[in-house]
Amino acid sequence: MTPYLTRNVLKYGAAMLPLLGLVAPVAEARERKAEVAPYIEIQQVLVADLKDGSDVLTYTSVAAGIETSLQTRGAEAQLNVRYERRFFYQDNLGDDDVITGLARGSVQLVPNLLSLEAGGIATRSRVDLRGAAPSNTVGNIDNVTQVYSVYAGPNLSTQVGALDVNANYRVGYTKIENNSTGALPAGQIPIDIFDDSVSHSAGVSVGMQPGDLPFGWSVSGGWEREDGSQLDQRFEGKYARADVTVPVSSDLALVGGVGYEDIEISERDAVRDINGDPVIGDDGRLVTDETSPRLLSYDQDGIFWDVGVLWRPSRRTSLEARVGQRYGSETYFGSFSYQPNQNTGLNISVYDTVSGFGNLLNDNLASLGTSFSSTRNPLSGELNGCAFGQTSSLCFNDVLQSAASSSFRARGVNGQLTYNTGGWNSGLGVGYARRSYFASPLGADAAVNGLVDQNYYANLSVGRALDTYSSFDANVYANLLDSGFVDAPNVFGLGANAAYYRQILPGLQGTAAVGLDSFQQDGFDSEITASALLGLRYDF
């Protein structure tokens, strides 16, 4: 399935499953394969501010990591995790630790019936769209914070007679470290930053494919909840719906659904000082008033509907497109998947959902398949924004564009293309993400209620083996950020890096890398930094 269908098959019912000739291509029998590649690295890095030639930073990095890929009949997993310790030579900089990683796995507890899946990510996120947009996160940086998120849960899929029965449950935890937004335009106040949350998601559906009846049908229901520590925020949504699928031909079907949902988002007020102003704690976050009554941020209940088409002209091409009414306005969503061969894959998804930061990050993790390639910035060692695979790819830019604590309605489009041929491995991710925030007009975070921010982004990764002993890769990124705040400027970021790898001895590899990163924050001087690295890596 495409990532969009994987994410929403329970949320929108079994009728969303391709039927008749619309069934997604069955994965070929996998050979048993397990690859475990632990490694250690030592690197010397130089970072120079090209806008101020006197500002040059050097440090030594020691890192350990592991890359694991597992493909068997009963289990699939992909793991890429790295721990790095940076030793700085400047008196005003303390040594620091960086943990980054991405993992997804699934194991069959009962073959063809019950499975357990899990995922996790450790990465960096921007704090405020109005602030700086550094990509080389070294030294005393502002407006970047560490993010950790994990989830796990069972999936059940079976048939009872002619009925398809599906159910799942997921629990997740997300944590953001505190950090300063840095310099903001005059008159702008910092946003309240997300802290941590526990999220739950459950769904069940029962349906029947066309055959005994000239159409397919399903009924489904679901529940989502996220409890955030910041201002004691609570997101809770429940829905029930019915769907029908009417085949028009062997590769085309009309689909439609109607349902009822109830979504409620609430928070508590912040502690107020003697002047009635909200109190901000040492971590830069609003201090929650535990005695405050709950304040409604969003309350939407009623009937929703959508109609559309499912088109599957071949085993390697599928399209889903729907339009309807939900969340009090029009809604559009769908997906397109094209895999003409084993070397090329294209995935496009259009989404529209109401969520919180932790829940959306868990949703994205769950949408990523268990076989992917996640590239890293060769200079900072941190994950790039996208993970690519033949059957599923995903960019996390829509989630990590901002660490605001408030829940929101997220709409946008994501596209990922992988193309591997002639020794070249390449991946392109582009997208647009739009958030409309919810906060109580009576609470301490009222300034973000109704705020709409937008993010346009692109990531390109290219790599090639030059010969038996050497290879190179390159990455280019760009993003345009619009915070939506009145009188707040847009922020534009652009950068590129390249690395050359050479095997010196069996297991021992040398690395040389260079990079250029820049961002323009209107009203402030632009920043341009150049980086260079020499390093050694030993794979066990």
PDB file of N, CA and C in Angstrom, residues 126 133 135 397 455-458 477-481 491-494 519:
ATOM      1  N   ARG A 126      12.947  22.433  14.225  1.00  0.00           N
ATOM      2  CA  ARG A 126      12.903  23.881  14.436  1.00  0.00           C
ATOM      3  C   ARG A 126      11.940  24.179  15.571  1.00  0.00           C
ATOM      4  N   ALA A 133      17.149  29.474  10.807  1.00  0.00           N
ATOM      5  CA  ALA A 133      16.917  28.180  10.165  1.00  0.00           C
ATOM      6  C   ALA A 133      18.244  27.482   9.896  1.00  0.00           C
ATOM      7  N   SER A 135      20.982  24.592   9.465  1.00  0.00           N
ATOM      8  CA  SER A 135      20.970  23.161   9.177  1.00  0.00           C
ATOM      9  C   SER A 135      22.222  22.479   9.708  1.00  0.00           C
ATOM     10  N   ASN A 397       9.494  16.713   7.136  1.00  0.00           N
ATOM     11  CA  ASN A 397       9.499  18.176   7.178  1.00  0.00           C
ATOM     12  C   ASN A 397       8.183  18.752   7.674  1.00  0.00           C
ATOM     13  N   ASN A 455       5.000  25.847   5.097  1.00  0.00           N
ATOM     14  CA  ASN A 455       6.365  25.412   4.860  1.00  0.00           C
ATOM     15  C   ASN A 455       6.445  24.766   3.481  1.00  0.00           C
ATOM     16  N   TYR A 456       7.331  25.283   2.638  1.00  0.00           N
ATOM     17  CA  TYR A 456       7.615  24.694   1.335  1.00  0.00           C
ATOM     18  C   TYR A 456       9.024  24.104   1.402  1.00  0.00           C
ATOM     19  N   TYR A 457       9.205  22.874   0.970  1.00  0.00           N
ATOM     20  CA  TYR A 457      10.510  22.251   1.164  1.00  0.00           C
ATOM     21  C   TYR A 457      10.862  21.289   0.035  1.00  0.00           C
ATOM     22  N   ALA A 458      12.178  21.055  -0.111  1.00  0.00           N
ATOM     23  CA  ALA A 458      12.695  20.102  -1.085  1.00  0.00           C
ATOM     24  C   ALA A 458      14.006  19.538  -0.561  1.00  0.00           C
ATOM     25  N   TYR A 477      19.284  20.871  -0.136  1.00  0.00           N
ATOM     26  CA  TYR A 477      17.995  21.114   0.502  1.00  0.00           C
ATOM     27  C   TYR A 477      17.605  22.583   0.334  1.00  0.00           C
ATOM     28  N   ALA A 478      16.312  22.850   0.414  1.00  0.00           N
ATOM     29  CA  ALA A 478      15.794  24.212   0.405  1.00  0.00           C
ATOM     30  C   ALA A 478      14.467  24.227   1.140  1.00  0.00           C
ATOM     31  N   ASN A 479      14.182  25.303   1.872  1.00  0.00           N
ATOM     32  CA  ASN A 479      12.869  25.460   2.489  1.00  0.00           C
ATOM     33  C   ASN A 479      12.527  26.931   2.636  1.00  0.00           C
ATOM     34  N   LEU A 480      11.245  27.218   2.497  1.00  0.00           N
ATOM     35  CA  LEU A 480      10.703  28.560   2.677  1.00  0.00           C
ATOM     36  C   LEU A 480       9.649  28.483   3.753  1.00  0.00           C
ATOM     37  N   LEU A 481       9.806  29.303   4.801  1.00  0.00           N
ATOM     38  CA  LEU A 481       8.977  29.212   5.987  1.00  0.00           C
ATOM     39  C   LEU A 481       8.210  30.508   6.202  1.00  0.00           C
ATOM     40  N   VAL A 491      11.321  33.131   6.222  1.00  0.00           N
ATOM     41  CA  VAL A 491      12.693  32.662   6.396  1.00  0.00           C
ATOM     42  C   VAL A 491      12.986  31.660   5.292  1.00  0.00           C
ATOM     43  N   PHE A 492      14.106  31.866   4.595  1.00  0.00           N
ATOM     44  CA  PHE A 492      14.479  30.983   3.494  1.00  0.00           C
ATOM     45  C   PHE A 492      15.814  30.314   3.795  1.00  0.00           C
ATOM     46  N   GLY A 493      15.849  28.995   3.688  1.00  0.00           N
ATOM     47  CA  GLY A 493      17.075  28.247   3.935  1.00  0.00           C
ATOM     48  C   GLY A 493      17.497  27.473   2.699  1.00  0.00           C
ATOM     49  N   LEU A 494      18.821  27.414   2.471  1.00  0.00           N
ATOM     50  CA  LEU A 494      19.359  26.730   1.303  1.00  0.00           C
ATOM     51  C   LEU A 494      20.723  26.163   1.664  1.00  0.00           C
ATOM     52  N   PHE A 519      20.911  30.750   5.455  1.00  0.00           N
ATOM     53  CA  PHE A 519      19.502  31.107   5.603  1.00  0.00           C
ATOM     54  C   PHE A 519      19.368  32.615   5.666  1.00  0.00           C
TER      55      PHE A 519
END
